[in-house]
mmCIF file of C-alpha atoms and ligand atoms in Angstrom:
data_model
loop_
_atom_site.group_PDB
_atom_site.id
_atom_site.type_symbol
_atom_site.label_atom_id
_atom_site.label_comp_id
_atom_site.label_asym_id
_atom_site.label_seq_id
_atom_site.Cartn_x
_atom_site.Cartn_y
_atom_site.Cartn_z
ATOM 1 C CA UNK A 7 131.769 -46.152 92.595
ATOM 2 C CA UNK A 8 127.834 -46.425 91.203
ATOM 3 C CA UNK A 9 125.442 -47.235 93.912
ATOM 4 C CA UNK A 10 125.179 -51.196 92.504
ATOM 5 C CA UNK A 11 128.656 -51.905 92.327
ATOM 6 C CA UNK A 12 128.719 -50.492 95.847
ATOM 7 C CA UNK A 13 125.720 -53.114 96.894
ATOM 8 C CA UNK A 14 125.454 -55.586 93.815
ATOM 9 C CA UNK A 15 122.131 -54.689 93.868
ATOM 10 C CA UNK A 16 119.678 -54.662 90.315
ATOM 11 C CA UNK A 17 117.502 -51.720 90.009
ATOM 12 C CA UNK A 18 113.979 -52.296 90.728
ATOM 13 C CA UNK A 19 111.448 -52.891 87.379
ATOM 14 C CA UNK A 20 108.603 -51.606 89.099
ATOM 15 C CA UNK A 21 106.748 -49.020 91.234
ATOM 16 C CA UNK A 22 103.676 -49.288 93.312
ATOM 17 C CA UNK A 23 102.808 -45.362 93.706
ATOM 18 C CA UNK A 24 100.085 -45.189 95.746
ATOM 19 C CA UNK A 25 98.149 -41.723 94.658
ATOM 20 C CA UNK A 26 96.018 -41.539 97.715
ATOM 21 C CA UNK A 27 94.719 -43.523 100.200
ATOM 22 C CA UNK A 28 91.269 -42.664 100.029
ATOM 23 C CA UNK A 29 88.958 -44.853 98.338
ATOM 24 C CA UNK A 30 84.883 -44.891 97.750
ATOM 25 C CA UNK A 31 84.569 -48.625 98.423
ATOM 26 C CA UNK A 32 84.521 -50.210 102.014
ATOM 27 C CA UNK A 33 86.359 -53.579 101.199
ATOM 28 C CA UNK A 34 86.967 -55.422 104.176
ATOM 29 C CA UNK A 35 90.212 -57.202 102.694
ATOM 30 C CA UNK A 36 91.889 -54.054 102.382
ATOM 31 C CA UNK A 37 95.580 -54.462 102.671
ATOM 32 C CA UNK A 38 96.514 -50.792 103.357
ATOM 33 C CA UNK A 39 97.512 -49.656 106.535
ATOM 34 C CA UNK A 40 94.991 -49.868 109.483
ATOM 35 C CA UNK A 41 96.097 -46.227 109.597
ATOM 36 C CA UNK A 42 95.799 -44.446 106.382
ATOM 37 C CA UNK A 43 97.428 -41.294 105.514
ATOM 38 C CA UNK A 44 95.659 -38.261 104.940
ATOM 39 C CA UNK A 45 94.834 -35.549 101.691
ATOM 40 C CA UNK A 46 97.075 -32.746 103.039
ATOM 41 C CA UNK A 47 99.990 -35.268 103.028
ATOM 42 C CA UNK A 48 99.615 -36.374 99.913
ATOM 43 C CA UNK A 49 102.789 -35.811 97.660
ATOM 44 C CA UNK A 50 101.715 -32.679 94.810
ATOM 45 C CA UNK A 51 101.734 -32.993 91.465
ATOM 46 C CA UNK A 52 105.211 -31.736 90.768
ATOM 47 C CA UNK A 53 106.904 -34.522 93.434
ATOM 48 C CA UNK A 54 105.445 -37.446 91.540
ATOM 49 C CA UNK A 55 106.752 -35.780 88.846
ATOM 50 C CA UNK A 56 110.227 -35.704 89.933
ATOM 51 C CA UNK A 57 109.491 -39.369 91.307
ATOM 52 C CA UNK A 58 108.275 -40.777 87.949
ATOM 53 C CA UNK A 59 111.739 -38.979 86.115
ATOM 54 C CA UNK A 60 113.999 -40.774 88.756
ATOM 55 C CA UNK A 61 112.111 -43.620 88.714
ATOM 56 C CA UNK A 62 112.960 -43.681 85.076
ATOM 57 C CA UNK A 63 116.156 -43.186 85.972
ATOM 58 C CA UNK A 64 116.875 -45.603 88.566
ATOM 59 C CA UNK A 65 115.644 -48.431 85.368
ATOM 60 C CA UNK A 66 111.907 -48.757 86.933
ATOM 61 C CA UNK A 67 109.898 -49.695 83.283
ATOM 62 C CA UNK A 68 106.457 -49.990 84.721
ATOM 63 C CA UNK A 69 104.430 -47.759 87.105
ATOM 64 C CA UNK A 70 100.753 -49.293 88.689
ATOM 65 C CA UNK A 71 99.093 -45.924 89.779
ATOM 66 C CA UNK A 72 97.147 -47.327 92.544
ATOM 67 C CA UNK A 73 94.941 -46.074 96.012
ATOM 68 C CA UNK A 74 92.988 -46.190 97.504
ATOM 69 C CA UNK A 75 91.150 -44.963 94.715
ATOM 70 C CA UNK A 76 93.817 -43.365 92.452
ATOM 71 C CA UNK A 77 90.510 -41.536 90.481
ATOM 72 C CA UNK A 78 89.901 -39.550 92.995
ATOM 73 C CA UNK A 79 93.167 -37.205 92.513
ATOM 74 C CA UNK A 80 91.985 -34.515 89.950
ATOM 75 C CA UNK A 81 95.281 -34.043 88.593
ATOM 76 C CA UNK A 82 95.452 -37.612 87.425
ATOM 77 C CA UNK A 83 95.972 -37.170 84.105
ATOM 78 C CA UNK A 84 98.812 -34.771 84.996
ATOM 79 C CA UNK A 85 100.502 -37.629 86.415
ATOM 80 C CA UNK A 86 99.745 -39.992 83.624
ATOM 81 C CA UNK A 87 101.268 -38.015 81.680
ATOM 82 C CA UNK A 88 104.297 -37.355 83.517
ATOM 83 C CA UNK A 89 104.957 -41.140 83.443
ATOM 84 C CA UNK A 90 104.909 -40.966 79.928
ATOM 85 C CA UNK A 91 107.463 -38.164 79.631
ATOM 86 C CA UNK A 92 109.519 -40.304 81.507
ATOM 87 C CA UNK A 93 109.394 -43.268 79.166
ATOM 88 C CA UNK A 94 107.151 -45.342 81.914
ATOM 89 C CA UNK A 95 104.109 -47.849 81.225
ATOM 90 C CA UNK A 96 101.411 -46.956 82.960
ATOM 91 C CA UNK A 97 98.827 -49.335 84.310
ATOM 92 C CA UNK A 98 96.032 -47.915 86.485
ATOM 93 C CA UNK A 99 94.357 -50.004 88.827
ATOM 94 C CA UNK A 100 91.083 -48.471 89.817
ATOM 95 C CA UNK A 101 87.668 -49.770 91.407
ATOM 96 C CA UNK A 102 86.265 -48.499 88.386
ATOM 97 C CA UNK A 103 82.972 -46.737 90.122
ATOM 98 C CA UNK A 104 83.978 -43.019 89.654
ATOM 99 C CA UNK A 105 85.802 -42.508 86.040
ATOM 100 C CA UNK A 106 83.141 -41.627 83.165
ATOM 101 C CA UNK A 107 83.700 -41.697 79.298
ATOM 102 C CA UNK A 108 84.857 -38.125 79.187
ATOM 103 C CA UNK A 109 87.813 -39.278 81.887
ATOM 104 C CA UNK A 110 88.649 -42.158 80.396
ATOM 105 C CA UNK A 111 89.230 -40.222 77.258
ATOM 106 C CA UNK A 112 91.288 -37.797 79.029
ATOM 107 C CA UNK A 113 93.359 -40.488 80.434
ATOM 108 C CA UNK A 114 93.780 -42.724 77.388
ATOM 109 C CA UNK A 115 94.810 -38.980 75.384
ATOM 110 C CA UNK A 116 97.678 -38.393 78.115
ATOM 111 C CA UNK A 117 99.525 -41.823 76.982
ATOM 112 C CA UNK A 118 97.719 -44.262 79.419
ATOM 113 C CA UNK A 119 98.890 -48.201 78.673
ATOM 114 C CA UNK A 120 96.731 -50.075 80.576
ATOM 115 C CA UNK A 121 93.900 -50.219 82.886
ATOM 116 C CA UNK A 122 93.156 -52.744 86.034
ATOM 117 C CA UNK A 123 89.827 -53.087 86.989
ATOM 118 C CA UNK A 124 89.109 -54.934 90.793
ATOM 119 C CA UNK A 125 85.778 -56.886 91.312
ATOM 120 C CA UNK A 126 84.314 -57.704 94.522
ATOM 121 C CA UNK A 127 82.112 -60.562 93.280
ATOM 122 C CA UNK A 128 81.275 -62.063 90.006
ATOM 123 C CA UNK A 129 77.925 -60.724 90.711
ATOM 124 C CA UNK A 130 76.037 -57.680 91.600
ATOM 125 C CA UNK A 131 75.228 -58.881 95.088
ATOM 126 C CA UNK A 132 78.456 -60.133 95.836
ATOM 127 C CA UNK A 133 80.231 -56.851 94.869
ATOM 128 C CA UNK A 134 77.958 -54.625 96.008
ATOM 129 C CA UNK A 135 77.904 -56.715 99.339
ATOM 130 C CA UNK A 136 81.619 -56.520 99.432
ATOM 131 C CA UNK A 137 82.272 -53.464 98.088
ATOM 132 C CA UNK A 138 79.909 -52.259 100.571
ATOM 133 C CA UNK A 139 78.303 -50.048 97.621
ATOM 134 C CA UNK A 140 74.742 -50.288 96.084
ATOM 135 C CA UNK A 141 75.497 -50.630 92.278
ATOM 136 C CA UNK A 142 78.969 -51.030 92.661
ATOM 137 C CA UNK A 143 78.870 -53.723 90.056
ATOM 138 C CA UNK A 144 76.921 -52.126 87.200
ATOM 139 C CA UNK A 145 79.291 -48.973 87.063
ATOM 140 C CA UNK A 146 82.161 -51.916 87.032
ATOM 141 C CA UNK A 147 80.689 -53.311 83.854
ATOM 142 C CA UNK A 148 79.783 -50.033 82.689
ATOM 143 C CA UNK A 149 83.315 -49.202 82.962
ATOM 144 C CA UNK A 150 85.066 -52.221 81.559
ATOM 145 C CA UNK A 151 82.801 -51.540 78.093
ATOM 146 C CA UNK A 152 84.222 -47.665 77.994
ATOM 147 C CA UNK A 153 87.829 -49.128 78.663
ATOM 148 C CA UNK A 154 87.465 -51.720 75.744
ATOM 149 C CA UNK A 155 85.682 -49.111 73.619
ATOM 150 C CA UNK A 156 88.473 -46.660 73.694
ATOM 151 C CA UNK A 157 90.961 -49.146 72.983
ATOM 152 C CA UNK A 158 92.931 -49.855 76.613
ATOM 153 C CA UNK A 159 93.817 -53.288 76.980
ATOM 154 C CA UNK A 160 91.751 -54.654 80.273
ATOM 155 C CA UNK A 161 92.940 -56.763 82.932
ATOM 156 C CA UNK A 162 90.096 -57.960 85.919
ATOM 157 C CA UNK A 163 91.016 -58.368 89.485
ATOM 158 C CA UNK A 164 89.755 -60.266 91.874
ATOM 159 C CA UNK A 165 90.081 -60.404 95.162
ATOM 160 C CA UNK A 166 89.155 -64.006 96.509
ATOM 161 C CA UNK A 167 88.113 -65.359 100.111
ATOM 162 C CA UNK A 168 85.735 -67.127 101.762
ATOM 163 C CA UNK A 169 82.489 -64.871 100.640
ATOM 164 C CA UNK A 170 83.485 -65.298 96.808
ATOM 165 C CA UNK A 171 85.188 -68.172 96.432
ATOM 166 C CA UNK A 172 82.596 -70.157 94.862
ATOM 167 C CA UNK A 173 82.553 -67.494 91.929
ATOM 168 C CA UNK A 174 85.641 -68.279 90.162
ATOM 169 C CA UNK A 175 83.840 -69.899 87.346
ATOM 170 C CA UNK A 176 81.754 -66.867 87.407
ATOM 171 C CA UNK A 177 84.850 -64.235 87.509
ATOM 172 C CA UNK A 178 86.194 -66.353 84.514
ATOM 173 C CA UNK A 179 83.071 -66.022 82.104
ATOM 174 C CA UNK A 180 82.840 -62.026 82.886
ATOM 175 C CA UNK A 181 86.301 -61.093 82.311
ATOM 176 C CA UNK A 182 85.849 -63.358 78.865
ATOM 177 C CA UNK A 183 82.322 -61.216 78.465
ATOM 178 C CA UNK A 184 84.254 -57.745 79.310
ATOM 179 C CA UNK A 185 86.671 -58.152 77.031
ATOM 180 C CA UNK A 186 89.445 -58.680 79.426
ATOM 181 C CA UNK A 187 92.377 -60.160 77.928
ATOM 182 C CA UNK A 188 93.784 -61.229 81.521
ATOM 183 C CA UNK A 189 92.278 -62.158 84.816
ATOM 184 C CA UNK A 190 93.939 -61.960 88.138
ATOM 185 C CA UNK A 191 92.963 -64.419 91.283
ATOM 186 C CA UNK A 192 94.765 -62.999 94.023
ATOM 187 C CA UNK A 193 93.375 -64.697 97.773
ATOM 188 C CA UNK A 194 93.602 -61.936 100.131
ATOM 189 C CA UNK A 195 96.396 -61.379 101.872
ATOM 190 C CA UNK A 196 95.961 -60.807 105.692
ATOM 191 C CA UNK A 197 97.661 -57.569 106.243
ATOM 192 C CA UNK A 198 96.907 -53.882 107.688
ATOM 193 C CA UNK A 199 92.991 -53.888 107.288
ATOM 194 C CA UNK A 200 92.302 -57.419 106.321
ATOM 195 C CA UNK A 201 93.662 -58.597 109.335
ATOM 196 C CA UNK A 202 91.009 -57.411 111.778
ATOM 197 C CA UNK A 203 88.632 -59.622 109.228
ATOM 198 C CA UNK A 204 90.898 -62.645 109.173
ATOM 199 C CA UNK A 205 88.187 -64.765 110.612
ATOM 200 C CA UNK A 206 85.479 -63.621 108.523
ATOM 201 C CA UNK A 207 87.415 -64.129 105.225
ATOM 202 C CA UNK A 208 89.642 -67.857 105.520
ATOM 203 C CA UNK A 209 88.808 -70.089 103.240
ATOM 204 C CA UNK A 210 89.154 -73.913 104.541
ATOM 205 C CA UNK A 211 91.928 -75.945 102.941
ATOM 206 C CA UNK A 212 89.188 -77.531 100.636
ATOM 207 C CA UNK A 213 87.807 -74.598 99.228
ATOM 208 C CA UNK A 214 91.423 -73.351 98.417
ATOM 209 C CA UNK A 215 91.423 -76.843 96.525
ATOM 210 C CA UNK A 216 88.779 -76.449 95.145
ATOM 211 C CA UNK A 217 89.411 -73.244 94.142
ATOM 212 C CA UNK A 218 92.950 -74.143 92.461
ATOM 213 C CA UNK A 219 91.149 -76.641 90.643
ATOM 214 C CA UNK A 220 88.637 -74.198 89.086
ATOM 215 C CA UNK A 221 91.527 -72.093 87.839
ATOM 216 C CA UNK A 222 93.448 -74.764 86.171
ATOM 217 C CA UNK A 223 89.767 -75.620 84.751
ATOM 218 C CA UNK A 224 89.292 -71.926 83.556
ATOM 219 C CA UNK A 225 92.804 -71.898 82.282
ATOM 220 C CA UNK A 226 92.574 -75.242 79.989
ATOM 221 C CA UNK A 227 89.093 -73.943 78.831
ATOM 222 C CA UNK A 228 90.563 -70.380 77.956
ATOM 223 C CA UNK A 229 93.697 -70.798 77.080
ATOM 224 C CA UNK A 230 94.651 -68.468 74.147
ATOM 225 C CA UNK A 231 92.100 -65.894 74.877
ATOM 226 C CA UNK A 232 92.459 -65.546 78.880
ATOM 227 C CA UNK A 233 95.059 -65.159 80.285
ATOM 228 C CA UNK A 234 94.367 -66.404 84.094
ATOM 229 C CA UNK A 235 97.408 -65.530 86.759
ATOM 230 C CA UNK A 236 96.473 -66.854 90.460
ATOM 231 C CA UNK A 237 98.104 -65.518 93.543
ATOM 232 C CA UNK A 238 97.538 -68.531 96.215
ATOM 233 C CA UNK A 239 96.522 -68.405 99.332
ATOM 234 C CA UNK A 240 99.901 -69.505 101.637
ATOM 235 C CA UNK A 241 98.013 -69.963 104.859
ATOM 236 C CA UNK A 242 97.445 -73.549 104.055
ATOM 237 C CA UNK A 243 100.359 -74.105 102.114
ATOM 238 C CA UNK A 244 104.108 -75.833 102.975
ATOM 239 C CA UNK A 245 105.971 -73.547 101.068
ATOM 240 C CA UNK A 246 105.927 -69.571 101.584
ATOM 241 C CA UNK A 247 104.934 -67.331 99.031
ATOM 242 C CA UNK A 248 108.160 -65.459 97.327
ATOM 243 C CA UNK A 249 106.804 -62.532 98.454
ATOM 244 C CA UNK A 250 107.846 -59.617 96.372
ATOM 245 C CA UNK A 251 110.712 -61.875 94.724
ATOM 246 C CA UNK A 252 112.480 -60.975 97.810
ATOM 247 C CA UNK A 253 113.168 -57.908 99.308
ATOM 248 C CA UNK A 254 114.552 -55.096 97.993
ATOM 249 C CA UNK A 255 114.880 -57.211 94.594
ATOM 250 C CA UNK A 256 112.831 -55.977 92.148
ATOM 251 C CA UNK A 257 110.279 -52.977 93.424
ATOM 252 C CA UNK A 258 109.609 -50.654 95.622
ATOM 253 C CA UNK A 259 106.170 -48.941 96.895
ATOM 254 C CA UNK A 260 105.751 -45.418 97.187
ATOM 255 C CA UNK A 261 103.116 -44.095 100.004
ATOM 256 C CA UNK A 262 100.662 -41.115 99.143
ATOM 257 C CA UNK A 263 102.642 -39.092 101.827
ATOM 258 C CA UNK A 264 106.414 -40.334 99.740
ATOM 259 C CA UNK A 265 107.371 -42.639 102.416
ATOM 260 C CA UNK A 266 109.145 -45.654 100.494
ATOM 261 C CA UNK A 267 108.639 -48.923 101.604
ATOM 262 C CA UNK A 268 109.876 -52.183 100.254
ATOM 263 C CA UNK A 269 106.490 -53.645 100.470
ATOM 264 C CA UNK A 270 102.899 -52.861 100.599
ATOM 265 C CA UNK A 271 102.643 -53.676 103.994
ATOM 266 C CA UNK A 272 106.312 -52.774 105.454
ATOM 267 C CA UNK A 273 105.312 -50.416 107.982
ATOM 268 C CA UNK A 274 103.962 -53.301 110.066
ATOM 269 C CA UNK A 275 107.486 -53.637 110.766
ATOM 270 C CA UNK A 276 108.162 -51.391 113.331
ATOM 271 C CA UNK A 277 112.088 -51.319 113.833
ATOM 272 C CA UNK A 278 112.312 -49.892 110.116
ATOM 273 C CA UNK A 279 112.417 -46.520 109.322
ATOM 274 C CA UNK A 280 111.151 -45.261 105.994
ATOM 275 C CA UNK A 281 113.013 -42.672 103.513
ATOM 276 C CA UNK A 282 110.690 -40.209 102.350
ATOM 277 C CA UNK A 283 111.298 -38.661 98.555
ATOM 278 C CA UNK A 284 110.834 -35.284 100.220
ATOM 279 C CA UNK A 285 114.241 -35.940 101.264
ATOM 280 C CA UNK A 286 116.301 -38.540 99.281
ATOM 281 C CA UNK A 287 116.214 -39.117 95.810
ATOM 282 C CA UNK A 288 114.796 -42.732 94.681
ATOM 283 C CA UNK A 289 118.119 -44.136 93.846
ATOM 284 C CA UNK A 290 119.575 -43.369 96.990
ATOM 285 C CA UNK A 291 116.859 -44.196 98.775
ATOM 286 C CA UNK A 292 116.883 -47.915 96.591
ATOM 287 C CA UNK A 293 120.506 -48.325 97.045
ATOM 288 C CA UNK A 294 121.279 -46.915 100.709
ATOM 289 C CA UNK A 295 118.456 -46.515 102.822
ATOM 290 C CA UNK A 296 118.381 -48.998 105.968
ATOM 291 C CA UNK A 297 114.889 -50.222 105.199
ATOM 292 C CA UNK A 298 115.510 -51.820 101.401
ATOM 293 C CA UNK A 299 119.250 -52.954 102.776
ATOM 294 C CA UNK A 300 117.383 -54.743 105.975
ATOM 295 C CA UNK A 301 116.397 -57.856 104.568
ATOM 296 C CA UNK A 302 117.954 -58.320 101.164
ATOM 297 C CA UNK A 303 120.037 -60.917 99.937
ATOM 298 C CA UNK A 304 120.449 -63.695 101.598
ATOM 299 C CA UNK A 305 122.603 -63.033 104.475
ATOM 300 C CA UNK A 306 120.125 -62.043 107.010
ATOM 301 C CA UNK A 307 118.102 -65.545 106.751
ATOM 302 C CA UNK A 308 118.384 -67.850 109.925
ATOM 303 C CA UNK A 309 120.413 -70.537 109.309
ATOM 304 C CA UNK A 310 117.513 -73.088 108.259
ATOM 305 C CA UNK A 311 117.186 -71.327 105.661
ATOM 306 C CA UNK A 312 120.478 -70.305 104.752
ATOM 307 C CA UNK A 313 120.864 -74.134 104.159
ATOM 308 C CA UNK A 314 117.777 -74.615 102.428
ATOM 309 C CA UNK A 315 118.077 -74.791 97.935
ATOM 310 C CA UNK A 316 114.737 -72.732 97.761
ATOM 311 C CA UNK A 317 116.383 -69.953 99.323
ATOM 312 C CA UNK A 318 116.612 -67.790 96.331
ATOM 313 C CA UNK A 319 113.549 -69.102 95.545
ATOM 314 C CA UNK A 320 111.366 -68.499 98.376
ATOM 315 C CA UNK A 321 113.802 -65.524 99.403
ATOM 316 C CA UNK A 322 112.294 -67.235 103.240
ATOM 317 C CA UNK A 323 109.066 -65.852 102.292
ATOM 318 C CA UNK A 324 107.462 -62.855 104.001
ATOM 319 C CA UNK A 325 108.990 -60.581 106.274
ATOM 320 C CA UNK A 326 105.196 -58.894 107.372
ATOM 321 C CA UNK A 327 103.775 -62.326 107.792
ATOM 322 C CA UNK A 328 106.697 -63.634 110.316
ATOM 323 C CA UNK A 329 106.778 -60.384 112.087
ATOM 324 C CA UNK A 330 103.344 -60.771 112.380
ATOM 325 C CA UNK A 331 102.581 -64.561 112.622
ATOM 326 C CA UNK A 332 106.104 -65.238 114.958
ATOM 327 C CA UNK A 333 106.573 -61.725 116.127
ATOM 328 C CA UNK A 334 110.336 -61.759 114.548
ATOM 329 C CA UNK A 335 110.058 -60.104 110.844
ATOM 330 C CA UNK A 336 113.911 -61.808 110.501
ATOM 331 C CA UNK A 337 112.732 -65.686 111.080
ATOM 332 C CA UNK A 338 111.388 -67.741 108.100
ATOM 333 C CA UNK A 339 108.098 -67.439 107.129
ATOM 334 C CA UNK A 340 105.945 -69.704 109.369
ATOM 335 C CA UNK A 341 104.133 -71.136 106.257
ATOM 336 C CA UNK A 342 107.754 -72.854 105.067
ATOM 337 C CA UNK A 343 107.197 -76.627 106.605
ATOM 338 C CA UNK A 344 110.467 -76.284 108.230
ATOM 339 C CA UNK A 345 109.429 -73.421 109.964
ATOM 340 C CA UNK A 346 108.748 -74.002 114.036
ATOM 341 C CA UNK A 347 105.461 -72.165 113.785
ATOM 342 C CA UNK A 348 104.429 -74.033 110.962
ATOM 343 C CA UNK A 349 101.707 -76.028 112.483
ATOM 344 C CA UNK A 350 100.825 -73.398 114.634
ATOM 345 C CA UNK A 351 100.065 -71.672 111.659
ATOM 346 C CA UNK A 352 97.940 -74.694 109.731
ATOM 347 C CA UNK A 353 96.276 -74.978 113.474
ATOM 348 C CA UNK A 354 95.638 -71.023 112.864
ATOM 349 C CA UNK A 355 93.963 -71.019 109.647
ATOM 350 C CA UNK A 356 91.773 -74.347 110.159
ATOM 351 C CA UNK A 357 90.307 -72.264 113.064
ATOM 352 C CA UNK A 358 89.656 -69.458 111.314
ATOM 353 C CA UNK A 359 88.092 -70.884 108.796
ATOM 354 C CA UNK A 360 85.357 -71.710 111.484
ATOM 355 C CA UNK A 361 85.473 -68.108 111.934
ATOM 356 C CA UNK A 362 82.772 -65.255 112.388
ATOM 357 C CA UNK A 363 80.652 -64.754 109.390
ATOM 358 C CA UNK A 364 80.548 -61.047 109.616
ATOM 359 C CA UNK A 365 83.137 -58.877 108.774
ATOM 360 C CA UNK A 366 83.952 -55.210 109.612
ATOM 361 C CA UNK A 367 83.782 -52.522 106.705
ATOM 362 C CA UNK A 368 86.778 -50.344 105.683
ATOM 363 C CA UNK A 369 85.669 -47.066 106.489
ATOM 364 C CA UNK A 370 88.259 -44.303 105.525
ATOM 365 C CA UNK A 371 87.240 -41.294 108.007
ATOM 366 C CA UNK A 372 87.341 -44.048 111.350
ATOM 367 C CA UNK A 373 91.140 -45.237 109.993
ATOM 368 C CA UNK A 374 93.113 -42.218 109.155
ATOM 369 C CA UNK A 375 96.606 -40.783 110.834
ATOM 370 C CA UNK A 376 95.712 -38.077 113.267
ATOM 371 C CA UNK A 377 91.947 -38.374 112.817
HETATM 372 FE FE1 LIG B 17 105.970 -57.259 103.354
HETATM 373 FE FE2 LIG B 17 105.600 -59.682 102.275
HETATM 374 S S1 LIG B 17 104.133 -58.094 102.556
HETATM 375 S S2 LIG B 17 107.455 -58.721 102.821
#
């Protein structure tokens, strides 16, 4: 018997592989761990190797090489083009500061598909500010004109809270000016790092309105030639996010140290344990492994939402966020209106809107395991 018909479980499209956790921006919305892992327990060249081929082989079709700052590994294009022997797209999502012509060649030669660039702010003192880097913004745009030159299809990130919210007009005309042919709007997400800066970064509930308006403006003024996705912020919402399309559904992250975790932010969970590549291959670890089989499906849900018709919708949300908002990672997420916490929640958000205006900097030496 096959490891789905065992489970009835799809293989996963895509893989998060996280190259390394260190990064050469200070972001104060990070969403990796509050602990980050180390260099001398980051997986070698020949492991992601082996992970990109099973990968492959488990039916994963894309691959987002990601960080920290995944740049900063020298044997980058190694791995690029391991994902290409092993029939995988390859998107890189980079902070764009530290990757000059000659790089980007070498990248774009290995069989690179596609490059995502984050920005901080639509302008130089908002990502600079944010990014907690003097020029930060100038080597962005620098960048974005070598990825365009050399023929990589461009997508921009940004990031949104309260510090840059006002800039979506703004983030709209540059990725049009860089040549970007999409534009992502993600509001942070208050997990590992961007948690301790919760207060400094909620938006109220009208600037989130105002800020879905100004996508749906950018949208109708672009369409055909931008492609605008928006991630929304589910603080002040009545329905949960579907975060991840449910659990175990559809992808899996990989940690720079091979731990592999059914979200970004699983580890907040402490109960689960995480299979490390070192010692299970992928599929296994997709199939079998305690973590992916802890909250997949359906049958896990409380009853509300066992009951509920959004429940393959929603898949009840967020496991992080109600482990971390209810202190139960099994309950419904407390944004879902039916939830018990809900209002707790709204009260939650309205407060910290009101919050602190400063912010604490990500600072990778201060925040690493075993430092
Ligand atoms: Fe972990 Fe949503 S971030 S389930």
């Amino acid at each position: 018997m096959t490891h789905s018909q065992a489970h009835d479980v799809q293989p996963p499209m895509g893989m998060l592989a996280e190259l390394t956790h260190r990064c050469p921006l200070q972001c104060p919305y990070c969403s990796n761990p509050v602990a980050l892992e180390r260099r001398r327990h980051e997986l070698d060249t020949a492991t992601w190797r082996r992970v990109f081929a099973e990968a492959a082989e488990l039916g994963v079709l894309q691959v987002h090489l990601s960080g920290g700052e995944p740049a900063l590994r020298p044997d980058l294009p190694e791995l690029v083009a391991a994902c290409v022997d092993a029939g995988l797209y390859s998107n890189l999502i980079t902070a764009g500061v530290n990757i000059d012509r000659a790089r980007l060649e070498t990248l774009a030669e290995a069989g690179l598909d596609h490059v995502q660039l984050s920005f901080q702010g639509a302008t130089p003192e908002v990502t600079d500010h944010v990014a907690n880097m003097t020029g930060a913004h100038a080597r962005k745009r620098a960048f974005a004109a070598e990825v365009t030159a050399v023929g990589l299809p461009l997508t921009l990130n940004a990031v949104i809270h309260r510090i840059n919210l006002h800039q979506i007009d703004d983030f709209v005309d540059l990725a049009v000016e860089l040549g970007a042919r999409r534009l992502e709007i993600a509001h942070a997400q208050y997990y590992g790092w961007a948690l301790v800066n919760r207060a400094a970064l909620m938006p109220s509930r009208e600037q989130v309105m105002e800020a879905v308006e100004r996508v749906e403006a950018g949208r109708e003024r672009l369409q055909g030639r931008l492609v605008i996705d928006a991630v929304v912020p589910d603080y002040h919402a009545r329905l949960p996010k579907p975060c991840m399309n449910g659990w175990g559904r559809q992808s899996l992250n990989v940690t720079p140290s091979g731990k592999v975790l059914p979200c970004h932010a699983a580890e907040t969970i402490p109960h689960l344990a995480f299979w490390n590549v070192a010692d299970h291959a992928l599929g296994d670890i997709w199939y079998d492994s305690p973590a992916f089989n802890a909250y997949r499906g359906t049958d896990w849900m409380p009853e509300i939402c066992q009951s509920c018709e959004r429940k393959e919708i929603d898949w009840a949300g967020c496991r992080c966020q109600a482990l971390m908002l209810t202190g139960d990672a099994a309950q419904m997420d407390p944004v879902c209106e039916k939830s018990p916490y809900h209002d707790e929640v709204q009260t939650l958000a309205v407060r910290d809107a009101l919050g602190v205006p400063d912010f604490t900097y990500r600072r990778f030496a201060r925040t690493t395991e075993g430092a």
